[in-house]
Tab-separated table of C-alpha atoms and ligand atoms in Angstrom:
chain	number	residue	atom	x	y	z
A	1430	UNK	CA	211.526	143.461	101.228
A	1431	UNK	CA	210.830	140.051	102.224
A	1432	UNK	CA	213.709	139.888	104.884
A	1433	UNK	CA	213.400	136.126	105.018
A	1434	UNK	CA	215.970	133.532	105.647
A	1435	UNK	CA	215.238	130.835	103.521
A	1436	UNK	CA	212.858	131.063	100.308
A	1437	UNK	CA	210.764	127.716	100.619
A	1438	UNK	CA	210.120	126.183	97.237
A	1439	UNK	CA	207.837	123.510	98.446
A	1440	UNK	CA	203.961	122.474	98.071
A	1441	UNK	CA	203.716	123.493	101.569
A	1442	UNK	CA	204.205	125.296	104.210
A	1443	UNK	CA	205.242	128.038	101.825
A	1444	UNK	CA	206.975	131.265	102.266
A	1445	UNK	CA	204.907	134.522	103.276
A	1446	UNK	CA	205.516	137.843	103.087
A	1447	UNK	CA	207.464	139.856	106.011
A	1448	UNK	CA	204.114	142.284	106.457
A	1449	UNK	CA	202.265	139.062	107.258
A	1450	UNK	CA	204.446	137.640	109.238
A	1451	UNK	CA	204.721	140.915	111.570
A	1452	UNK	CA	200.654	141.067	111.912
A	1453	UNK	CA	201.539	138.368	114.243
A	1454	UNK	CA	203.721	140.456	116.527
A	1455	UNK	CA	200.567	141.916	118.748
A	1456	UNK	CA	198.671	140.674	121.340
A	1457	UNK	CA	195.078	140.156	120.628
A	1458	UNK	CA	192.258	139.556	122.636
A	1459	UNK	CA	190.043	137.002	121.623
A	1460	UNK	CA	186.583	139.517	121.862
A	1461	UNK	CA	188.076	142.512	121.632
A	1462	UNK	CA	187.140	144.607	118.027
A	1463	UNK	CA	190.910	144.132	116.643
A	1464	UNK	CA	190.202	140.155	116.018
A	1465	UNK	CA	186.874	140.278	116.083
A	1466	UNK	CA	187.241	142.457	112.800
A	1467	UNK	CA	190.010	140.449	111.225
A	1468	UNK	CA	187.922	137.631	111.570
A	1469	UNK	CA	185.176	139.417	110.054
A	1470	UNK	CA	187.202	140.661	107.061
A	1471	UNK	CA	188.924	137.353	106.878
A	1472	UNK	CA	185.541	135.266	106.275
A	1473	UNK	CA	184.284	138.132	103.882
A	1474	UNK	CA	187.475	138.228	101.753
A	1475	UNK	CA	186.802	134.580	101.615
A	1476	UNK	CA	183.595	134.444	100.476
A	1477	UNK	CA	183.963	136.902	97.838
A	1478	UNK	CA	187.253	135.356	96.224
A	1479	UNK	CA	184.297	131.901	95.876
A	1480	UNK	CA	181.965	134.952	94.536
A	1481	UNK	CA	179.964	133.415	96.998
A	1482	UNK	CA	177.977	136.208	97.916
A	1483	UNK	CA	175.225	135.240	100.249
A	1484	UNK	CA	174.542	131.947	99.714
A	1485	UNK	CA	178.036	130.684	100.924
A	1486	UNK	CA	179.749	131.279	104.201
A	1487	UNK	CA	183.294	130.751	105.229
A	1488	UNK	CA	183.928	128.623	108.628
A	1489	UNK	CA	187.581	128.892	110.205
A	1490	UNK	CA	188.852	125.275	111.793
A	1491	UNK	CA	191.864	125.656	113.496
A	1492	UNK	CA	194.694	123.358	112.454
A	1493	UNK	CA	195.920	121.915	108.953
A	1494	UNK	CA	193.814	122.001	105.993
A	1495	UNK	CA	193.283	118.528	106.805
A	1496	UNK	CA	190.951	119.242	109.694
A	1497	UNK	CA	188.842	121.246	107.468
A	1498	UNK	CA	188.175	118.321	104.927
A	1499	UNK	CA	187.490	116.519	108.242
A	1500	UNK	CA	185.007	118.814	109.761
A	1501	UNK	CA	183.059	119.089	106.148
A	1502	UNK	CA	183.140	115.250	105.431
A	1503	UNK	CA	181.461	114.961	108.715
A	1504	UNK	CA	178.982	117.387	108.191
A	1505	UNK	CA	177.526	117.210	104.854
A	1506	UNK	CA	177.369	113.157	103.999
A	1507	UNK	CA	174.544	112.614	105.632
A	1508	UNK	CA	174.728	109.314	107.300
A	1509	UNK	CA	173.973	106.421	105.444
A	1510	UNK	CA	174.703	107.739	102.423
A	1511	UNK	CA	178.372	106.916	100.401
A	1512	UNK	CA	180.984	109.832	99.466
A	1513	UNK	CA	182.298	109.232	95.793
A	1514	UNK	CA	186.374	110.170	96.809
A	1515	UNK	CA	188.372	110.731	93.345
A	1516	UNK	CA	192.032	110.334	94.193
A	1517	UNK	CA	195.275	110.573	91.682
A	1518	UNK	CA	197.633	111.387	94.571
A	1519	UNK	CA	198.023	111.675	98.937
A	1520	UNK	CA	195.962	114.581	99.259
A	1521	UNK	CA	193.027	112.136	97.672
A	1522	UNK	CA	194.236	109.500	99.236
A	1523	UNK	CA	193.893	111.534	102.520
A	1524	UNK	CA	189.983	111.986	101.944
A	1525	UNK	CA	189.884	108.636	101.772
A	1526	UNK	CA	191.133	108.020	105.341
A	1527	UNK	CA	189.309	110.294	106.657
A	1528	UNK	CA	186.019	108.752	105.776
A	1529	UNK	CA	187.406	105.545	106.738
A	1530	UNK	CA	187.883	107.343	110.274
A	1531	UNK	CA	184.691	108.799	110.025
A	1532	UNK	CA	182.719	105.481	109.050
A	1533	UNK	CA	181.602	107.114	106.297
A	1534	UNK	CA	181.181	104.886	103.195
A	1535	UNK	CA	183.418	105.887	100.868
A	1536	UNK	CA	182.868	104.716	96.718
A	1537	UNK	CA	187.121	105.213	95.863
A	1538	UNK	CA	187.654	106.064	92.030
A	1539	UNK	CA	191.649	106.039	91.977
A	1540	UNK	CA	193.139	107.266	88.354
A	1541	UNK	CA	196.619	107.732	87.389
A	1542	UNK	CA	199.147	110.473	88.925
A	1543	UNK	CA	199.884	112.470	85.744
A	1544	UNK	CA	196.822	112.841	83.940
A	1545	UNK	CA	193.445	113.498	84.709
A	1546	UNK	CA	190.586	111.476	84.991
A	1547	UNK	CA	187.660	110.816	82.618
A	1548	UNK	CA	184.333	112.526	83.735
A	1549	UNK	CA	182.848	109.094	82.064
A	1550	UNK	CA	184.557	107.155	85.442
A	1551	UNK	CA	182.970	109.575	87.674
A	1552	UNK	CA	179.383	108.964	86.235
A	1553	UNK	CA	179.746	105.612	85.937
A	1554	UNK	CA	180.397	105.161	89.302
A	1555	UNK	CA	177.439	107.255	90.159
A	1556	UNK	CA	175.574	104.576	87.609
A	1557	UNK	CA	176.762	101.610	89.418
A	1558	UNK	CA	176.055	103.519	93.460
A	1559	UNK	CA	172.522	104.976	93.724
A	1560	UNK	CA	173.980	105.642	97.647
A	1561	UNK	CA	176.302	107.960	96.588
A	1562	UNK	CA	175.065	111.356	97.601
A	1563	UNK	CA	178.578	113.716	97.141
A	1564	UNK	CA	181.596	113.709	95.291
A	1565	UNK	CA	184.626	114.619	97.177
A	1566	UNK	CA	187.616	115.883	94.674
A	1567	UNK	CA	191.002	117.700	95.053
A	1568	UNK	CA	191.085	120.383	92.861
A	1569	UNK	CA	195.391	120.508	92.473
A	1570	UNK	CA	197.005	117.677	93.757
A	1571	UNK	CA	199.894	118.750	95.309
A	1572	UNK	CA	201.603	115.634	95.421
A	1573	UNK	CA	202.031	116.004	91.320
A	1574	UNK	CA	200.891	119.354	90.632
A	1575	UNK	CA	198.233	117.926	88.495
A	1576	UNK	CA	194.994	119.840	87.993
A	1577	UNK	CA	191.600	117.642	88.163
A	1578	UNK	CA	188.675	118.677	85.610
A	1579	UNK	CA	186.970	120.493	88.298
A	1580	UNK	CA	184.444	122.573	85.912
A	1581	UNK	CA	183.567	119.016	84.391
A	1582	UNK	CA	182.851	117.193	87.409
A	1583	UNK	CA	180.902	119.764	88.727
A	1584	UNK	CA	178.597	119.925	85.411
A	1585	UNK	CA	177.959	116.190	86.561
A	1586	UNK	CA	177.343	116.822	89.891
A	1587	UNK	CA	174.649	119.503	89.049
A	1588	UNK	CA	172.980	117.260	86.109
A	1589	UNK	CA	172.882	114.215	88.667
A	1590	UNK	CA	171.707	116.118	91.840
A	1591	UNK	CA	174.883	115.359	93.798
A	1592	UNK	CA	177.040	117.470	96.172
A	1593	UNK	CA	180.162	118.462	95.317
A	1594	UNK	CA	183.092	119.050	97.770
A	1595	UNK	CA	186.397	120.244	96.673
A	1596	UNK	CA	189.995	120.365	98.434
A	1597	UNK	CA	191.117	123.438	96.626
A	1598	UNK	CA	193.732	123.830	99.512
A	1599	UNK	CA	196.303	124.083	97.029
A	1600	UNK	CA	194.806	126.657	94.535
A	1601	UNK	CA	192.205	128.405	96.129
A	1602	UNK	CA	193.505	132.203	95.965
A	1603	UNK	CA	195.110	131.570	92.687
A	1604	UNK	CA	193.198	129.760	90.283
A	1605	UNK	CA	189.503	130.915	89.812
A	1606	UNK	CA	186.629	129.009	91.381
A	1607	UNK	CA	183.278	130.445	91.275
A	1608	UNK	CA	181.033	128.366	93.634
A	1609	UNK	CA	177.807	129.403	92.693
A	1610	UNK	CA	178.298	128.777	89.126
A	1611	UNK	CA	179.587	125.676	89.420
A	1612	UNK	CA	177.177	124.799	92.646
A	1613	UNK	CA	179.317	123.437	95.059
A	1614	UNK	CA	178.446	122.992	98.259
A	1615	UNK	CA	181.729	123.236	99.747
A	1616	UNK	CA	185.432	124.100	99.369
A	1617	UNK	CA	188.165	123.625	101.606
A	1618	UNK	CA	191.567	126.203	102.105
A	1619	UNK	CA	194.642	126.677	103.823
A	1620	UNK	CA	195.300	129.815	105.518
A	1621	UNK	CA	198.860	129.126	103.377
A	1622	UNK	CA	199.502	127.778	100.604
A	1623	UNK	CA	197.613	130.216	97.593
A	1624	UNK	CA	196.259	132.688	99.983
A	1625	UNK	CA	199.704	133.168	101.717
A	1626	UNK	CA	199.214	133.409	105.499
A	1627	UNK	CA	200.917	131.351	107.991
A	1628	UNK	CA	199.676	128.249	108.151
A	1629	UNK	CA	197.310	127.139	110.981
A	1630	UNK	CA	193.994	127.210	110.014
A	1631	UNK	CA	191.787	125.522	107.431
A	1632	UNK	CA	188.591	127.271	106.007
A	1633	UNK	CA	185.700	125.637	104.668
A	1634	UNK	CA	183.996	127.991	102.165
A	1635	UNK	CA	180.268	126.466	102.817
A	1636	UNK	CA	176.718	126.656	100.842
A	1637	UNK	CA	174.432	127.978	103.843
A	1638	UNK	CA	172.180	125.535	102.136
A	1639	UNK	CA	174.109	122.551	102.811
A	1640	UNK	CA	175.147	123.855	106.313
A	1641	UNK	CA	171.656	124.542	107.635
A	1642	UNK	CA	170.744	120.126	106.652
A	1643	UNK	CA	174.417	119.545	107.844
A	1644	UNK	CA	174.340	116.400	110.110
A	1645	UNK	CA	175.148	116.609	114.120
A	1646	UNK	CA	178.686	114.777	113.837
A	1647	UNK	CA	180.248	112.790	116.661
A	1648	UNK	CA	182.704	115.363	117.301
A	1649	UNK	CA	182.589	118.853	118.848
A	1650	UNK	CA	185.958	120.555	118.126
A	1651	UNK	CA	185.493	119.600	114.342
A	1652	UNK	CA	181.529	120.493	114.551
A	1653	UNK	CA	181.166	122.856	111.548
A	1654	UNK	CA	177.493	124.074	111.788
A	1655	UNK	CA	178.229	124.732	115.304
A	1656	UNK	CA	181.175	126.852	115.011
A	1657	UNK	CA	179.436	128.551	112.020
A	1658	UNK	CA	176.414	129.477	113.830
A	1659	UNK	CA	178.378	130.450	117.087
A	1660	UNK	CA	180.627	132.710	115.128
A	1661	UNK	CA	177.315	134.299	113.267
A	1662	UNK	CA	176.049	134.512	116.777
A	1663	UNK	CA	179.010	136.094	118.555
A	1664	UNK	CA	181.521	137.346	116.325
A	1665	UNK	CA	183.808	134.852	118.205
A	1666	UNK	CA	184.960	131.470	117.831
A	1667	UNK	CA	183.808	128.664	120.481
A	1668	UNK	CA	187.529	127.748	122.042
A	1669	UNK	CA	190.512	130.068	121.999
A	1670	UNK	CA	190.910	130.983	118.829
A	1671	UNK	CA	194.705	131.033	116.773
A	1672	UNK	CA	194.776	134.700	117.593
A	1673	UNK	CA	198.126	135.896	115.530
A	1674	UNK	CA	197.757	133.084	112.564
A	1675	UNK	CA	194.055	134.975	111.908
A	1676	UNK	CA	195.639	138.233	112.032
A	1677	UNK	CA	198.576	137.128	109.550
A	1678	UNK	CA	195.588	135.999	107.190
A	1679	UNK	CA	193.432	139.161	107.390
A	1680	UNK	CA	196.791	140.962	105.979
A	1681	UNK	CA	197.032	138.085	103.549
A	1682	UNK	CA	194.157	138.536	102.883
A	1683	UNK	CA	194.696	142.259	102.010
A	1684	UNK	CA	197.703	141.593	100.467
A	1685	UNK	CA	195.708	139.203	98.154
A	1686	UNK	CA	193.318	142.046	97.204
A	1687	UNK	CA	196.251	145.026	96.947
A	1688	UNK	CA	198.095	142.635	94.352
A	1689	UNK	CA	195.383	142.472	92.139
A	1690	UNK	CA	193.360	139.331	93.434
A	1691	UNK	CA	193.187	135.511	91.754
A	1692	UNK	CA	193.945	136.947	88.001
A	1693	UNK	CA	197.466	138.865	90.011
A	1694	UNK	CA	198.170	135.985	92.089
A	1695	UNK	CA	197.442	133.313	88.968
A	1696	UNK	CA	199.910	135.302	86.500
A	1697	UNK	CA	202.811	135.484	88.889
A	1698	UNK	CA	202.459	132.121	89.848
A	1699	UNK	CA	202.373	131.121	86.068
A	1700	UNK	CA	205.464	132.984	85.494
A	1701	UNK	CA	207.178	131.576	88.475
A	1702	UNK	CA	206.004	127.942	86.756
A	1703	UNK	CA	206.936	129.228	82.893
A	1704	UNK	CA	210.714	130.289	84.399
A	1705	UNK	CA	211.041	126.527	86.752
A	1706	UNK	CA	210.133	124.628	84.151
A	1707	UNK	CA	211.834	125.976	81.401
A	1708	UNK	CA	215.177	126.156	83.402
A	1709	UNK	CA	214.992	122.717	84.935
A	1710	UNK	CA	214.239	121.450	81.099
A	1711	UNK	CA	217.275	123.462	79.749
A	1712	UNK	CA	219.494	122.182	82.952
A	1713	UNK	CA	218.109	118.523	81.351
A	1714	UNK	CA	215.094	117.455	83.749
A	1715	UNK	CA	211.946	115.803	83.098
A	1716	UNK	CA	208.917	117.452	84.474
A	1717	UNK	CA	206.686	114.661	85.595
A	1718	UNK	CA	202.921	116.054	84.288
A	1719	UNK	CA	202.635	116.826	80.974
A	1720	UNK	CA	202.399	120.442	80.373
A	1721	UNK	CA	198.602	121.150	79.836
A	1722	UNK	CA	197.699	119.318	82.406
A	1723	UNK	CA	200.131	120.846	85.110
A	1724	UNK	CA	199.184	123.595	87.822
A	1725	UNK	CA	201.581	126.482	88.475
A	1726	UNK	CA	201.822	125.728	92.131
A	1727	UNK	CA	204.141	123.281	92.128
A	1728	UNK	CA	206.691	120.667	89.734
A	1729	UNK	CA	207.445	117.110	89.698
A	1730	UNK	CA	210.679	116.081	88.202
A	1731	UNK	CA	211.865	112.467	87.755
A	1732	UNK	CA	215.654	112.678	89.085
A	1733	UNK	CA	217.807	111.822	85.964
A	1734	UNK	CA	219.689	109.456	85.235
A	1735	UNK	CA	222.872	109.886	85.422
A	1736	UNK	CA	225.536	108.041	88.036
A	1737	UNK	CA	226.817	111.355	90.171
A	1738	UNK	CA	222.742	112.568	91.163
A	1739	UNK	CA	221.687	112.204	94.516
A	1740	UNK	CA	218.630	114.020	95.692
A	1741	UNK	CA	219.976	114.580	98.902
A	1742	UNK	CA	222.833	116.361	97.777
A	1743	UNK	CA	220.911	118.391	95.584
A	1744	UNK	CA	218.221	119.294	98.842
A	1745	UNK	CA	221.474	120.356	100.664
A	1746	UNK	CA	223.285	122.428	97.959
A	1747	UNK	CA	219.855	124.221	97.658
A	1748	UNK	CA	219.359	124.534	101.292
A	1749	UNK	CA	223.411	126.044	101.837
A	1750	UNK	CA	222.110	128.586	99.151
A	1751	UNK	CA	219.021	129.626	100.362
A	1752	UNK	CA	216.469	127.403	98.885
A	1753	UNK	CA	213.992	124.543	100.270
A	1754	UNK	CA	212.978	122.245	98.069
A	1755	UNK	CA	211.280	118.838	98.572
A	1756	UNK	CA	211.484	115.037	97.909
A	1757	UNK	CA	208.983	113.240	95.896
A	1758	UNK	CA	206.164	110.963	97.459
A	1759	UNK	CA	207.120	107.741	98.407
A	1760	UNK	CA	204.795	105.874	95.504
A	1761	UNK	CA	207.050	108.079	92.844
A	1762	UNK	CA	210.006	107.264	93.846
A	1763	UNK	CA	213.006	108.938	92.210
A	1764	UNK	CA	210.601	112.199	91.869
A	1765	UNK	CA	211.344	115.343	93.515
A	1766	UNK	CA	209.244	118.742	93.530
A	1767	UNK	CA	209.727	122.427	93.508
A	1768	UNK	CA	206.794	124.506	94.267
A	1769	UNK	CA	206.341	127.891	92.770
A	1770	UNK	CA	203.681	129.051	95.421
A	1771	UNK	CA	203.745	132.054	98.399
A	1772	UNK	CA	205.483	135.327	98.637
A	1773	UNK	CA	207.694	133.860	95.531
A	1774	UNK	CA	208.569	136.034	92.223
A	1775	UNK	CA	210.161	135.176	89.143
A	1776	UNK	CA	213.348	136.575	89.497
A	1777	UNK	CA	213.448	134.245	93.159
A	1778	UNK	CA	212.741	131.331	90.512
A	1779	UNK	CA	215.609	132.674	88.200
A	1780	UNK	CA	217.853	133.128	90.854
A	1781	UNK	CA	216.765	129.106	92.056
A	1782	UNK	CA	217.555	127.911	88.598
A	1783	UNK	CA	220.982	129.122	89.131
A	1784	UNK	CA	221.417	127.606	92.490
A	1785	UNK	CA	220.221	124.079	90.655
A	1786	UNK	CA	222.910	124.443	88.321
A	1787	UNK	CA	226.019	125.087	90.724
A	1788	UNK	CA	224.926	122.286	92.957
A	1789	UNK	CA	224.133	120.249	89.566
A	1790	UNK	CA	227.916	120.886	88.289
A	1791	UNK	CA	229.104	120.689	92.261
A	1792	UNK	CA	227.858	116.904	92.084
A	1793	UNK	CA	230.040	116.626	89.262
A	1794	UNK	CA	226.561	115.975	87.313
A	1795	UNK	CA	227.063	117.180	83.357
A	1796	UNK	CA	225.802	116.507	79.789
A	1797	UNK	CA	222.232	115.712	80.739
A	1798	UNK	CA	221.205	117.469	77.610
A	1799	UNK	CA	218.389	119.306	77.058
A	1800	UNK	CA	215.085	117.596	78.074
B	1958	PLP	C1	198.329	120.922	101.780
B	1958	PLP	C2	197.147	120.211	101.259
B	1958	PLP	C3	196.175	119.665	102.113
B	1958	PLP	C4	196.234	119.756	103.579
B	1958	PLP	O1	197.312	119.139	104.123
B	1958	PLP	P1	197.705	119.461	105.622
B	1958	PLP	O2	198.830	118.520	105.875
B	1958	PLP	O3	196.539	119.262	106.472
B	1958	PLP	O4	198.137	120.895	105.605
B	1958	PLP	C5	195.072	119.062	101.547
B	1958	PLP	N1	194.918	119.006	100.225
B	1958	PLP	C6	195.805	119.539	99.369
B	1958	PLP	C7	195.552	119.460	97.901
B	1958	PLP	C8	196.956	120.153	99.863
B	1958	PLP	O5	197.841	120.688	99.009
């Protein structure tokens, strides 16, 4: 049904259904009703996965995630003012540069890679920097897989007064976030990753609050209120817009609603996660983050010890069968990770877990034991 090639198992780009895929077969006009309803539905959908309703609106910045956490960084510290950036992996680390690029004072809070931090360190920084006006947090951080204690940071941020911003590019469409409820003023998504379109644009799921006081950035591609208010204007975006990747995501979109929404999406990626984790374990591996604190998008495993693995062998016995999986992060060295996110089902995980073990005994890898 999926007529693919190769299933990627990776925290990104992931694999999306064929249906997507084919939205992006037509030619569309940039103002004609065919987009300019797509893009409707698209910022909609959005909005109501956030449970938004309509206090929040969803802004479209072409390119990478990335350039979303960019465009809202630049927008919503208001200058003069110091973002609080809570990293425990790249993705945090990322933030970081960004203000850095910016010139936006940045307050770093850096915690360990496989457990979460302390709301305690977050308030105490607040304590110790009466200039810090937002908190900018990644919600899963891909580079692990480990979830940060987004529900208690936000409590914080709404007893202190402080904006919260939250890179949940790598669980927004599967893991519940209620903005409203848990006031934050923005979020940041892929058009991949969770929500399962192609990837090539980053949304920023914004409080109209916190747009309408946004600040005038030095930038006019990345210029959220602008393309926000143009878009309410026009129905259109400013430049030439990513025509077929916005198509692709309104029928993710769709697809996202037909399979049952975030509770659908959450419970197949937790089986997907369940199945990986218990076959890597029974094949002998070591997942990196301790259960309870581990997201079901993706896995860390330290590569074992033993004198016949090389991750690179393994990568290409996975790849000859089918499967893409992907090296750890440089700072966790001999790490690798298999993601459990996209157009991905358990029995594609089972079927994985058998292509580990061939390549495993291939290697002439054996007796690892069980984890
Ligand atoms: C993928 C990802 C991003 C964005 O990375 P890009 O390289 O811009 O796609 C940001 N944050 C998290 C948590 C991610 O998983």
């Amino acid at each position: 049904m999926t007529q693919r090639t190769k299933l990627l198992l990776t925290p990104g780009p992931v694999s999306v259904s064929y249906s997507t895929r084919e939205a992006m077969l037509t030619e569309y006009s940039s103002g004609d009703v065919e987009f300019t309803d797509n893009l409707r539905h698209a910022r909609a959908y959005l909005v109501s996965v956030a449970n938004g309703g309509a206090d929040y609106t969803a802004v479209p910045v072409p390119g990478s995630a990335t350039y979303a956490n960019e465009a809202v960084i630049a927008a919503l510290v208001p200058p003069g003012r110091t973002l609080l950036v809570h990293s425990n992996g790249i993705y945090g680390d990322r933030l970081a540069e960004i203000c850095e690029a910016l010139g936006t004072p940045v307050a770093m809070l850096r915690t360990g890679p496989f457990t979460p931090p302390a709301v305690a360190e977050f308030a105490a920084m607040l304590d110790a920097d009466p200039a810090i006006s937002h908190i900018f947090i990644v919600h899963c951080e891909t580079s692990t897989g480990l979830i940060n204690p987004l529900e208690e940071v936000a409590a914080l941020c709404r007893a202190r007064g402080i904006g919260l911003l939250v890179d949940a590019v790598a669980s927004f469409g599967a893991m519940p976030i209620d903005a409203p409820a848990l006031g934050l003023q923005a979020i940041t998504v892929s058009s991949n990753k969770c929500m399962e379109g192609v990837p090539g644009i980053g949304w920023a799921i914004v409080q109209r609050k916190a747009l309408e006081a946004a600040t005038k950035p030095k930038m006019l591609a990345l210029d959220l209120a602008d393309q926000a208010q143009h878009m309410d204007r026009t129905g259109l975006f400013r430049f030439t817009p990513p025509v077929q990747v916005l198509a692709a995501f309104a029928q993710a979109c769709r697809e996202h609603a037909a399979e049952g929404g975030v509770p659908a999406r959450l419970a197949r990626y937790q089986a997907n996660w369940r199945r990986l984790v218990d076959g890597m374990r029974q094949m002998g591996f070591r997942a990196a983050v301790p259960d309870q604190h581990a997201s079901p998008i993706v896995a860390t495993f330290h590569n074992p010890e033993h004198p016949a693995f090389d991750f690179d062998t393994l990568y290409q016995g996975m790849k000859r069968r089918g499967y893409i999986i992907f090296p750890g992060r440089l700072a966790l060295a001999n790490t690798f990770r298999i993601g459990c996110m996209g157009a991905v089902t358990e029995t594609d995980i089972a079927a994985a877990m058998v292509a580990v073990a061939e390549t495993m005994a291939e290697m002439g890898v054996t007796g690892l034991g069980r984890a």
